[in-house]
Short mmCIF file of C-alpha atoms (C1' of nucleotides) in Angstrom, two decimals:
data_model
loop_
_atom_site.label_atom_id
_atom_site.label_comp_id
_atom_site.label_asym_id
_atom_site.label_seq_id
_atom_site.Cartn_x
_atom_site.Cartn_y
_atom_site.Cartn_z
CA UNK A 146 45.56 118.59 107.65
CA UNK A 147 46.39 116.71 110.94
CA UNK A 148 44.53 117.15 113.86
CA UNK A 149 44.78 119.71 116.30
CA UNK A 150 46.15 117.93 118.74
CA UNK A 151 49.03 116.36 116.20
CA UNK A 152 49.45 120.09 115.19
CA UNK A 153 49.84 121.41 118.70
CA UNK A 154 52.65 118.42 119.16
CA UNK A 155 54.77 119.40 116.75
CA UNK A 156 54.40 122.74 117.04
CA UNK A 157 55.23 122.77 121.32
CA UNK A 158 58.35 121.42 120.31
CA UNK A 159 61.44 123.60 121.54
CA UNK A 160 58.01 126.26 122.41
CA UNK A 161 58.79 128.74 125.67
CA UNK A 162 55.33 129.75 125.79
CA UNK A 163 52.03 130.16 123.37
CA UNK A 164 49.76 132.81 124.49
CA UNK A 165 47.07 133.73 125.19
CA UNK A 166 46.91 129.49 126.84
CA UNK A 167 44.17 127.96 124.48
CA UNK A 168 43.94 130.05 121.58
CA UNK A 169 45.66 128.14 118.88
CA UNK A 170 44.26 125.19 119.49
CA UNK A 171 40.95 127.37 118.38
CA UNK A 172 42.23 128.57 115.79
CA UNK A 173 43.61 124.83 114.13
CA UNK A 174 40.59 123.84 114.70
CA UNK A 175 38.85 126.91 112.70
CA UNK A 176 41.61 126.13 109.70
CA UNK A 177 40.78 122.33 109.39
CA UNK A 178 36.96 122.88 109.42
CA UNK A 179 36.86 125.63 107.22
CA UNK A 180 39.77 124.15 105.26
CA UNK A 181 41.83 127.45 105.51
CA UNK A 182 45.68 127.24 106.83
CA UNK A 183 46.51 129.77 108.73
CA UNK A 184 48.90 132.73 108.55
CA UNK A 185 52.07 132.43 110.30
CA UNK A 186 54.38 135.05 110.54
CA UNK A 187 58.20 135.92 111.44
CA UNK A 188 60.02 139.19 110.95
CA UNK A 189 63.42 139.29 110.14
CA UNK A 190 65.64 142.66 110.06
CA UNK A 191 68.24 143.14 107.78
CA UNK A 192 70.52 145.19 109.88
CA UNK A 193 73.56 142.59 109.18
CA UNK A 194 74.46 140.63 105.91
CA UNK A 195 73.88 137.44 106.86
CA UNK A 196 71.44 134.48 108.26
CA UNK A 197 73.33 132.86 111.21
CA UNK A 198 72.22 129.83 113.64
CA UNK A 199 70.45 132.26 115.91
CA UNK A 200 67.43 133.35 113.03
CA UNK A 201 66.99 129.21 111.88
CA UNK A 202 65.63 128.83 115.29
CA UNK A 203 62.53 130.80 114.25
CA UNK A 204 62.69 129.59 110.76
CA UNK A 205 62.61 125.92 111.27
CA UNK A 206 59.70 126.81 113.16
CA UNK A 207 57.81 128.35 110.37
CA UNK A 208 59.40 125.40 107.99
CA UNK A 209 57.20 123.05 110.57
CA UNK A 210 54.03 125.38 110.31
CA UNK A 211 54.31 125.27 106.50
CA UNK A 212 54.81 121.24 106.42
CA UNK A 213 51.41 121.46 108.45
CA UNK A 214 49.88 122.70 105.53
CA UNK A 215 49.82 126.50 106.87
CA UNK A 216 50.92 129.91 105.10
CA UNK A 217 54.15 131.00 106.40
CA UNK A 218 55.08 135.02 105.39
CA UNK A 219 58.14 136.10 106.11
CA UNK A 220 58.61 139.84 106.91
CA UNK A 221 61.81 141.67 106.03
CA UNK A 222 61.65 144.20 107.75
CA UNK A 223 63.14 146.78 105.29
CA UNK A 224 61.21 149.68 107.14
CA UNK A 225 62.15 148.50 110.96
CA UNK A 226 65.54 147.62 110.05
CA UNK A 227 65.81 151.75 109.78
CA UNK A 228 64.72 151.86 113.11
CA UNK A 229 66.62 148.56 114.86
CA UNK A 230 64.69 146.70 117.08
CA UNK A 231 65.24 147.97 120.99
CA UNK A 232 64.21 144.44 122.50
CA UNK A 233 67.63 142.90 124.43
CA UNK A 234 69.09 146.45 123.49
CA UNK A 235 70.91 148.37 126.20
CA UNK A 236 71.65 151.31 123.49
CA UNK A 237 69.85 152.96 120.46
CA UNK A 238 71.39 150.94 117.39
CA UNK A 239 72.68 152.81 114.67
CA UNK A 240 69.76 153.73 112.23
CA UNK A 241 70.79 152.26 108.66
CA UNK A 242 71.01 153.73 105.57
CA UNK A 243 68.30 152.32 103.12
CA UNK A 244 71.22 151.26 100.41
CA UNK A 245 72.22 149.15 103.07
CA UNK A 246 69.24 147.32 104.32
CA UNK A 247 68.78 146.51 100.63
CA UNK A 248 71.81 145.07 100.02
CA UNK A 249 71.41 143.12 103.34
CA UNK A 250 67.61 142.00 102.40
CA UNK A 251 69.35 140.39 99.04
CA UNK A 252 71.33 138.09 100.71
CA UNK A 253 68.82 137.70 103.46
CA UNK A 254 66.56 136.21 100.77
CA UNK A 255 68.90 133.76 99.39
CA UNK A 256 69.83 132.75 102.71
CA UNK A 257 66.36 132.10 103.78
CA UNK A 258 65.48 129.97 100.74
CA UNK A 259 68.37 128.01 102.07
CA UNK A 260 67.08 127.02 105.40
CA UNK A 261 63.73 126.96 104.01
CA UNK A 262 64.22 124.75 101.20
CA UNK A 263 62.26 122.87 99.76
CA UNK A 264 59.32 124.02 101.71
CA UNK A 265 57.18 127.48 100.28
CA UNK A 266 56.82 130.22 101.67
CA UNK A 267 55.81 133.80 100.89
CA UNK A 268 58.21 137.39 101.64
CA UNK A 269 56.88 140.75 102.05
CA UNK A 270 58.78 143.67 103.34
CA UNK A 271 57.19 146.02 105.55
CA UNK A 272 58.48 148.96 103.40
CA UNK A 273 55.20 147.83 101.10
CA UNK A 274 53.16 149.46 103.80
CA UNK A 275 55.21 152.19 105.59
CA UNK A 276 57.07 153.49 102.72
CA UNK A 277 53.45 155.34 101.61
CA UNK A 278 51.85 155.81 104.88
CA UNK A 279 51.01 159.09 105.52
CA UNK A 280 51.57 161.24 108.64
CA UNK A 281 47.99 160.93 109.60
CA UNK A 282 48.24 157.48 109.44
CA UNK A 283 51.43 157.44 111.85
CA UNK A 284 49.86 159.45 114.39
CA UNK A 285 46.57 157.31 114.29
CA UNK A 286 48.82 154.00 114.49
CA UNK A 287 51.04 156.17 117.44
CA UNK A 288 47.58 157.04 118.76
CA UNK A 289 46.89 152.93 119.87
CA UNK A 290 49.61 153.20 122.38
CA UNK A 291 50.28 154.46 125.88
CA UNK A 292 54.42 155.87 127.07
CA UNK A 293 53.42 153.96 130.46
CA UNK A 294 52.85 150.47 128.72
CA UNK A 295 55.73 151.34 126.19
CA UNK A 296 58.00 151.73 129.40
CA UNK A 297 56.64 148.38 130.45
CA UNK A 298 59.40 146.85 128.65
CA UNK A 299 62.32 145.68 130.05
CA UNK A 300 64.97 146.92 128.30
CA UNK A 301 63.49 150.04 128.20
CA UNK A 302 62.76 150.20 131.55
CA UNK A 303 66.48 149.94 131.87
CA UNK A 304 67.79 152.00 130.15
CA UNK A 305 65.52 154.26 132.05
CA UNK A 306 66.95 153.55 135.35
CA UNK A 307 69.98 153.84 134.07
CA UNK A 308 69.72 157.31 132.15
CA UNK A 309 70.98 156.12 129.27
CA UNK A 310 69.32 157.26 126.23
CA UNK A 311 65.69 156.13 124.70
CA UNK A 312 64.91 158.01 121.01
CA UNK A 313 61.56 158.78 120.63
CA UNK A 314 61.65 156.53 117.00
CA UNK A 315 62.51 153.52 118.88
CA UNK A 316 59.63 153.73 120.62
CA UNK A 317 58.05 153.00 117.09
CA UNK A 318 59.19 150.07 116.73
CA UNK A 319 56.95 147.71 118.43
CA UNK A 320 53.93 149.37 116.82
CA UNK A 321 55.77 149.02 113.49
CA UNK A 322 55.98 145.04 114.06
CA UNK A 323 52.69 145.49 115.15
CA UNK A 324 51.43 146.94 112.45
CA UNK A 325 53.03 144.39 109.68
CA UNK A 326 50.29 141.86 112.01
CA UNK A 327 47.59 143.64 110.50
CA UNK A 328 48.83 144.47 106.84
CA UNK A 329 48.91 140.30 106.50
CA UNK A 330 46.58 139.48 109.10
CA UNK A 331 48.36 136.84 110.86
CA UNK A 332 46.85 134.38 112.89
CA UNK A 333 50.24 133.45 114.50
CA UNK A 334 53.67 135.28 114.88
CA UNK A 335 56.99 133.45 115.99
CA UNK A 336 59.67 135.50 117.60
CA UNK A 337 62.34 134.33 120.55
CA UNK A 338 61.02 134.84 124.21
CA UNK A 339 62.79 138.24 124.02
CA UNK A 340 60.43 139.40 121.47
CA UNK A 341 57.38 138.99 123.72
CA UNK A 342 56.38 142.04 124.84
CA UNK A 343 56.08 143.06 120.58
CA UNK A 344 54.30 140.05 119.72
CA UNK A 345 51.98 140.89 122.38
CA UNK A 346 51.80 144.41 121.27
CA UNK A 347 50.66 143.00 117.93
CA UNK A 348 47.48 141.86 119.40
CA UNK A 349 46.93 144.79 121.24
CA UNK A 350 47.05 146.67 117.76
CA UNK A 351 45.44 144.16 115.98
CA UNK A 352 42.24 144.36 117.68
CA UNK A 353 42.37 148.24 117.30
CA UNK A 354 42.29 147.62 113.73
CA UNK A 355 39.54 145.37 113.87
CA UNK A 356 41.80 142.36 112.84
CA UNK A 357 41.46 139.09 114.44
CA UNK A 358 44.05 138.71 116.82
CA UNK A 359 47.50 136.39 116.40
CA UNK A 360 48.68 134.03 118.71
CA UNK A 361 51.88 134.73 120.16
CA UNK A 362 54.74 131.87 119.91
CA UNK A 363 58.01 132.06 121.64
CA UNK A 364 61.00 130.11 121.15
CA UNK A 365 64.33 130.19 123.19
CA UNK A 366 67.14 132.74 122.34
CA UNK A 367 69.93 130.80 120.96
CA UNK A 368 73.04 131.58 122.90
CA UNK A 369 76.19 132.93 121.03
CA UNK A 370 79.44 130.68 120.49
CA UNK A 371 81.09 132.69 123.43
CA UNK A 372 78.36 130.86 125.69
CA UNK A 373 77.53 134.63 127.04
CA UNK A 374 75.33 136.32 125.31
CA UNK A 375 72.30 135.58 122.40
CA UNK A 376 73.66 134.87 119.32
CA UNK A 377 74.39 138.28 117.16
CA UNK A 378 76.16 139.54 114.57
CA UNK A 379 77.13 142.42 115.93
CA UNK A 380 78.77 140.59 119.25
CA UNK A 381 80.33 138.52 116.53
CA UNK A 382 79.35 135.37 117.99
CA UNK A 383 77.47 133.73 115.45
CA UNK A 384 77.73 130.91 113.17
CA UNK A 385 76.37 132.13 110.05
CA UNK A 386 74.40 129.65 107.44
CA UNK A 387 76.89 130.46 104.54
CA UNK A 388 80.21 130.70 106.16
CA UNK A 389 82.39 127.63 104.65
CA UNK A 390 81.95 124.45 106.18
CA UNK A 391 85.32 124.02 108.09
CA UNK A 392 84.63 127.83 109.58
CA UNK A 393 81.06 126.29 110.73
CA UNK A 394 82.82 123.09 111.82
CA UNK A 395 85.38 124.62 113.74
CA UNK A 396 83.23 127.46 115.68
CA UNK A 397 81.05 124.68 116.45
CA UNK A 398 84.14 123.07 118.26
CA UNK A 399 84.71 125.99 119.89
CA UNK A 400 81.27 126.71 121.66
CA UNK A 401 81.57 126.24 125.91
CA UNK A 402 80.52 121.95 126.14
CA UNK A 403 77.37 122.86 128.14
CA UNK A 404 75.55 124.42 125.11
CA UNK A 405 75.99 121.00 123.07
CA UNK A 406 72.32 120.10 124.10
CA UNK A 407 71.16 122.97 123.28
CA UNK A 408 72.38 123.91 120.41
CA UNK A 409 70.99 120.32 119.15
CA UNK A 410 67.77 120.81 120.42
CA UNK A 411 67.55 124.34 118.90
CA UNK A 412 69.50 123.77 115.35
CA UNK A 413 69.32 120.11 114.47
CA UNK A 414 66.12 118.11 113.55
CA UNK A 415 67.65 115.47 116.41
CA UNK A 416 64.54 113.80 118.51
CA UNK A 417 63.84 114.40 121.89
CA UNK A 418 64.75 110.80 122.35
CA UNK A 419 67.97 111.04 120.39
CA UNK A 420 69.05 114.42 122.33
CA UNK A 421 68.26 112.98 125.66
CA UNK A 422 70.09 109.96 125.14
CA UNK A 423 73.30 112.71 124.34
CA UNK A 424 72.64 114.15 127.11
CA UNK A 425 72.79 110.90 129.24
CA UNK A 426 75.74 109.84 127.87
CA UNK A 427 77.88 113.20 128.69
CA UNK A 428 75.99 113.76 132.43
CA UNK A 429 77.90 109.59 132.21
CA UNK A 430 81.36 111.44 132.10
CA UNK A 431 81.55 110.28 128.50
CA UNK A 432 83.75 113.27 126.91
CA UNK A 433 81.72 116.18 125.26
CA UNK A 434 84.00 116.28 121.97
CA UNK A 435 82.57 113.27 120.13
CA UNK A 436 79.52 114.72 120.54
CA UNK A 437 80.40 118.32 119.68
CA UNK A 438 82.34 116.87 116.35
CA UNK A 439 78.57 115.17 115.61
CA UNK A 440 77.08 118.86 116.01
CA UNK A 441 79.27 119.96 113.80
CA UNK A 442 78.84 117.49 111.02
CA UNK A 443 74.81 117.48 111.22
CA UNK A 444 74.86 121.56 111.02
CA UNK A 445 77.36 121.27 108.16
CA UNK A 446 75.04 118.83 106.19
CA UNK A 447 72.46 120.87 107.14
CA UNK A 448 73.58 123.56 105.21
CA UNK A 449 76.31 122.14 102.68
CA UNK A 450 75.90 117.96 102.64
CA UNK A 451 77.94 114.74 104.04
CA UNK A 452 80.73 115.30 101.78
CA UNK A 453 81.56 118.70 103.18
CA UNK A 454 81.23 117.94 106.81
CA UNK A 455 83.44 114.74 106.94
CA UNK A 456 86.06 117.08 104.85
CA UNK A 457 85.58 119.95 107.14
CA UNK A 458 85.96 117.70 110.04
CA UNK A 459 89.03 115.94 108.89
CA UNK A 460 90.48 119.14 108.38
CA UNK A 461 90.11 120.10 112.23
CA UNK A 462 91.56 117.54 113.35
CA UNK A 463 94.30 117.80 111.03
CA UNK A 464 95.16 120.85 111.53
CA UNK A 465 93.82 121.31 115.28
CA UNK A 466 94.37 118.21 116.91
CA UNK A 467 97.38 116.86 114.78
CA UNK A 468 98.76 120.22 114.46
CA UNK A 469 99.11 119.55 110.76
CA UNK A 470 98.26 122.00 107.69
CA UNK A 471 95.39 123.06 106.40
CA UNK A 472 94.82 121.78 102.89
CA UNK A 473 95.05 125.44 101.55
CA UNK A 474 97.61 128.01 102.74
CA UNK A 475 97.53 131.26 101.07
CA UNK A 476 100.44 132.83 100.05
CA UNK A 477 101.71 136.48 100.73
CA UNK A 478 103.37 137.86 98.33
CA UNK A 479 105.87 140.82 99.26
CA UNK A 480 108.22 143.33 98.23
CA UNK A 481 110.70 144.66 100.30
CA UNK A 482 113.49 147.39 100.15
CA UNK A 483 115.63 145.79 102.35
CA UNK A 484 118.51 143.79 101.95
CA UNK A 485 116.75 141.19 104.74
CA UNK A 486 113.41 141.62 105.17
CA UNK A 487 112.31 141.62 108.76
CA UNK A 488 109.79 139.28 109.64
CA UNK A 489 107.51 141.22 112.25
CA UNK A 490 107.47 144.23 109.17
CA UNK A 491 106.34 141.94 106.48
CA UNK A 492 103.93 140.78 109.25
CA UNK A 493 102.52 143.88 110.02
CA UNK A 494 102.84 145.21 106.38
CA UNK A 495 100.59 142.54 104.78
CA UNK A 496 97.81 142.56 107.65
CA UNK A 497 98.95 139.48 109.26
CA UNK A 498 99.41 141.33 112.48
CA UNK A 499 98.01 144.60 113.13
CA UNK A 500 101.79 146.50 113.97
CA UNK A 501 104.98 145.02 114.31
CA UNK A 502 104.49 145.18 117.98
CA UNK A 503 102.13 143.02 118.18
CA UNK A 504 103.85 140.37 115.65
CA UNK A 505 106.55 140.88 117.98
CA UNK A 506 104.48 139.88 120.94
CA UNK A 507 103.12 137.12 119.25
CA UNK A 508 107.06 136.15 118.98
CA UNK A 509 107.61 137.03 122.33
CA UNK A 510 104.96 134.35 123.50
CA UNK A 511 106.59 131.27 121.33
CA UNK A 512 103.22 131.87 119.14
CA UNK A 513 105.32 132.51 116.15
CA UNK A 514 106.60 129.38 113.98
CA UNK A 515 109.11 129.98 110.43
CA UNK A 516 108.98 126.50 108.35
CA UNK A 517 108.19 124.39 111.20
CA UNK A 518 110.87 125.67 113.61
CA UNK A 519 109.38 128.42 116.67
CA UNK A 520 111.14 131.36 115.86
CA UNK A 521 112.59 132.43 119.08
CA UNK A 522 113.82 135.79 118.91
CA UNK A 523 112.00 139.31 117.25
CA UNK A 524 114.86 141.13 116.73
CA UNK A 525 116.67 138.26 114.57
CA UNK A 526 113.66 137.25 112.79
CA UNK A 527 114.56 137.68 108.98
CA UNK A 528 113.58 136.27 105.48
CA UNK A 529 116.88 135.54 104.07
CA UNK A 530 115.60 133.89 100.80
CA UNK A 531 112.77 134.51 97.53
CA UNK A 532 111.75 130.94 98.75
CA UNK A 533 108.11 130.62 100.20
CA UNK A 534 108.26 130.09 103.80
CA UNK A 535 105.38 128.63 105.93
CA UNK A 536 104.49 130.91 108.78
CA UNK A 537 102.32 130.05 111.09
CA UNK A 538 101.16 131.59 114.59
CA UNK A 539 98.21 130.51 116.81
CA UNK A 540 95.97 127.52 115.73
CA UNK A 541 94.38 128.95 112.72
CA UNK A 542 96.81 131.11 110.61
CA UNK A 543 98.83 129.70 108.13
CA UNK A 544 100.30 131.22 105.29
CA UNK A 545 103.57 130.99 102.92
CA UNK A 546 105.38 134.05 102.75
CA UNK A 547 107.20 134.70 99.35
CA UNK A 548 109.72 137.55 98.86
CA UNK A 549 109.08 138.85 95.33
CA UNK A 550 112.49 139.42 93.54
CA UNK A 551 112.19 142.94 91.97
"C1'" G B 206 64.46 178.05 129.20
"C1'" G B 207 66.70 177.31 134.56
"C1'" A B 208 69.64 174.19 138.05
"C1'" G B 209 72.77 169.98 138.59
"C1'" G B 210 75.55 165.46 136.95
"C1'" G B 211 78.40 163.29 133.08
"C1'" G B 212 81.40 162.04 128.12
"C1'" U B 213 88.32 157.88 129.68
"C1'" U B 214 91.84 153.21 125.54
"C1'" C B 215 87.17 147.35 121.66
"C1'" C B 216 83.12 147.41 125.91
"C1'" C B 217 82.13 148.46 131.18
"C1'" G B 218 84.67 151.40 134.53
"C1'" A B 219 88.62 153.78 138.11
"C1'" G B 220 91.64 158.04 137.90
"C1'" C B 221 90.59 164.19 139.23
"C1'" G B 222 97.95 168.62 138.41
"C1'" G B 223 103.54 165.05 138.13
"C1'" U B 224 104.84 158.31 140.25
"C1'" C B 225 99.43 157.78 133.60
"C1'" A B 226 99.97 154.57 127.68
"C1'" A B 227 96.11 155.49 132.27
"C1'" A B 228 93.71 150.57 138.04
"C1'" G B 229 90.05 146.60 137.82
"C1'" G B 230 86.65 143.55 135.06
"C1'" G B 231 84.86 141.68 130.31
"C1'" A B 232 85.95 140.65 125.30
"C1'" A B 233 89.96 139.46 122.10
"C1'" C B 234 94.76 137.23 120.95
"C1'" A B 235 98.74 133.85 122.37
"C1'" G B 236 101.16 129.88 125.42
"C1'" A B 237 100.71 125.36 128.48
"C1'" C B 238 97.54 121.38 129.15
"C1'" U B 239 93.69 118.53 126.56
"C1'" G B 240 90.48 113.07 122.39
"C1'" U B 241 87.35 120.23 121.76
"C1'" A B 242 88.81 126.52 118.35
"C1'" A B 243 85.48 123.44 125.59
"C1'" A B 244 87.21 123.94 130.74
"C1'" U B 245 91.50 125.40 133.64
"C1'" C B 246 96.10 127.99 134.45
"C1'" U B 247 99.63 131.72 132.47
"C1'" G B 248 100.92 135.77 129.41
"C1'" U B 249 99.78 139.84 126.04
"C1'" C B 250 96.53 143.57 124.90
"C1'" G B 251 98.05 152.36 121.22
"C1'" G B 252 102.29 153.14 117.61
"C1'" C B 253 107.67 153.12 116.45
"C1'" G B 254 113.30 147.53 114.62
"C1'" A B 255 115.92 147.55 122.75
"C1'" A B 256 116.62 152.44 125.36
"C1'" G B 257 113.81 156.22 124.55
"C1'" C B 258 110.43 158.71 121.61
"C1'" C B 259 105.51 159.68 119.32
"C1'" U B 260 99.94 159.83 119.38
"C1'" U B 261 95.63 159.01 122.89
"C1'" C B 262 91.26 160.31 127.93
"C1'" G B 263 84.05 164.25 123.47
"C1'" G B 264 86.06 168.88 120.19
"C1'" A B 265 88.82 173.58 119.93
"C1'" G B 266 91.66 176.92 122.57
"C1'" G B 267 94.17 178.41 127.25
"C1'" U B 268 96.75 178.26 132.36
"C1'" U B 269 101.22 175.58 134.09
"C1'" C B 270 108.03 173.64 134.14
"C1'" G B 271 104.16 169.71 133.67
"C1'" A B 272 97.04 168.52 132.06
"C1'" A B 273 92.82 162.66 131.46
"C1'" U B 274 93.01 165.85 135.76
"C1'" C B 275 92.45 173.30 136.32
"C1'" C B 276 90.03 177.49 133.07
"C1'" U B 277 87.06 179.24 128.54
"C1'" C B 278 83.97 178.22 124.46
"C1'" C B 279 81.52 174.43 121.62
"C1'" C B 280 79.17 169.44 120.76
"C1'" C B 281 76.67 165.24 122.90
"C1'" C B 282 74.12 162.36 127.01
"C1'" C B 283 71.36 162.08 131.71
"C1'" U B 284 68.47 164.04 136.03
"C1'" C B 285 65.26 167.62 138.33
"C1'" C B 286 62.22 172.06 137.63
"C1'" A B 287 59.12 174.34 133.78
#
RNA sequence: GGAGGGGUUCCCGAGCGGUCAAAGGGAACAGACUGUAAAUCUGUCGGCGAAGCCUUCGGAGGUUCGAAUCCUCCCCCCUCCA
């Protein structure tokens, strides 16, 4: 094992805060002499299908613990996912169905073993403890816990002032995370600075279970493609780890410029040095989209390899920038009863557009283009022929439409 | 249990008998511009093949020529008292 203060290097990278101030370095120092690596913990809810950007922030994190030599556990949180986490919340999520948080801790798995790879590490899901746990036990874990410190919380504290609606199970859920602390007895848990106030809570309950307390580590909340709020699947501004390449490619094109630096500091394995010298170059007036195109390519490669990223690049600017086609257009395949089908109708009838208004709108605003040609006028749109005809409207939909002879 | 406030279109939020498919903001989508799916500006943003019609303002009834707006009952949320 390195030494502590080689440890605590690597491990202050991209670090908001490690509390309580002093007591990791302790605690290396208690794994080296006694040659034991300590246990490092991050829990992950499967309330959504998939890993995206936001979660790898934690996870390379634990990838660097476990290249230190130290025993990362990941906790899917099968049992909290029922409950959904109240931290950033201004609402009471929806409380899952246990089918679903199964199906979603699947693909969680997969997905971690992707960002994880080729590194070890362990998985236990929380359900291992609370699925048995009796009433009693509730109460006595319920029991370690005060409303007043509970309220503490910001977002609770909120949705207080706010009236807005607190459930009395969400108020379970730190203690829950808590609790997982002392079923694995971790020396040090990892969560975004948002997550604070539970990691702390895990101490708190630690020690009332006579455990030895973990260290709290917090990392910065990786902001969302829309450059407004913390990456999330439900906002739907996420880059997940399995989309395709060119879908990863292209929403890193479209995140606002200023989150370039960030997004390399938080996503990329790019040096300090490296990032900085990005930085430099842009504050310089040199233009952002060389550098955003680079994003793109490493988190690509990251995930899928070279190959993939140069292809999914080319593609954009193909199709973006040259306002060329896509390598693969789908084609839609319809039937009609009329003697001339109308374009906005085979629009809205094959989930193109949502109505034929809005296909008509999209006319309306010169989005709409038939074959190459911008088709000009709604009410004269028609498919006069059983040839396939390119359509395309806005930046990113292509397809060739093909009227089925019956 | 008692008293009061509230539930509006994807979200926030105005409207409080006709001029309401419902202000404003956000998100989203599109156009222009661009070495970016960035920024900026502009437009659109319930459905129906113009007009006009149809379905929406927690739910169900009712009053009225006319209801998001008034009444009744129900459901849900919040506050205060207990």
């Amino acid at each position: 094992m390195l030494s502590v203060d080689k440890q605590m290097e690597i491990i202050r990278e991209n670090t908001v805060e490690i509390l309580p101030e002093g007591e990791l370095e302790k605690k290396l120092a208690k794994a080296i002499a006694t040659n034991t690596p300590l246990v490092v913990k991050q829990g992950f809810d499967p309330t959504a299908p998939d890993i995206h950007l936001g979660h790898t922030v934690g996870l390379r994190k634990l990838r660097q613990f476990a290249e230190l030599g130290h025993r990362v556990i990941v906790i899917v949180g099968d049992y909290t996912a029922q409950v959904g986490d109240p931290s950033g919340r201004s609402a009471t999520r929806p409380q899952l169905a246990i089918e679903e948080v199964e199906a979603n801790a699947t693909t969680y798995l997969q997905q971690f073993s992707k960002v994880m790879a080729p590194l070890k590490f362990e998985v236990r899901r929380n359900g291992e403890w609370f699925a048995g746990m009796s009433f009693a036990n509730i109460l006595r874990l319920a029991g370690k816990m005060t409303l007043a410190r509970m309220l503490e919380r910001e977002d609770f504290t909120k949705r207080w002032k706010a009236e807005a609606p607190i459930s009395i199970h969400e108020l379970l859920y730190p203690l829950m995370q808590a609790y997982d602390s002392v079923a694995i007895k971790a020396d040090v848990e990892i969560g975004a600075t948002e997550q604070k106030f539970n990691l702390l809570t895990g101490r708190q309950i630690q020690e009332a279970y006579g455990v030895e307390q973990q260290v709290a580590l917090t990392l910065p909340v990786l902001e969302g493609i829309d450059g407004l709020q913390r990456m999330s699947k439900s906002i739907g501004n996420y880059i997940g780890v399995s989309e395709p390449p060119r879908e990863i490619f292209g929403k890193v094109m479209s995140i606002p410029d200023r989150l370039i630096v960030p997004y390399f500091q938080l996503v990329t394995n790019y040096t300090q040095a490296q990032i900085e010298k990005i930085d430099a170059a842009m504050k310089a007036g040199e233009n952002p989209v060389s550098y955003k195109k680079e994003l793109g390519r490493v988190i690509v490669g990251m995930y899928y390899d070279a190959q993939a990223a140069k292809e999914a690049q080319g593609e954009f600017e193909r199709v973006v920038v040259e306002k060329g086609l896509p390598d693969e257009i789908p084609t839609v395949v319809f039937t009609s009863s009329e003697s001339n089908p109308w374009l906005p109708r085979v629009m809205a009838d094959n989930n193109l557009t949502t109505s034929s208004g809005a296909a008509i709108r999209l006319i309306d605003a010169g989005a709409v283009y038939l074959d190459g040609k911008r088709v000009s006028n709604a009410k004269e749109a028609y498919i006069v022929d059983h040839e396939p005809h390119l359509l395309k409207f806005g930046k990113r939909s292509f397809s060739y439409l093909k009227w089925r002879i019956e």
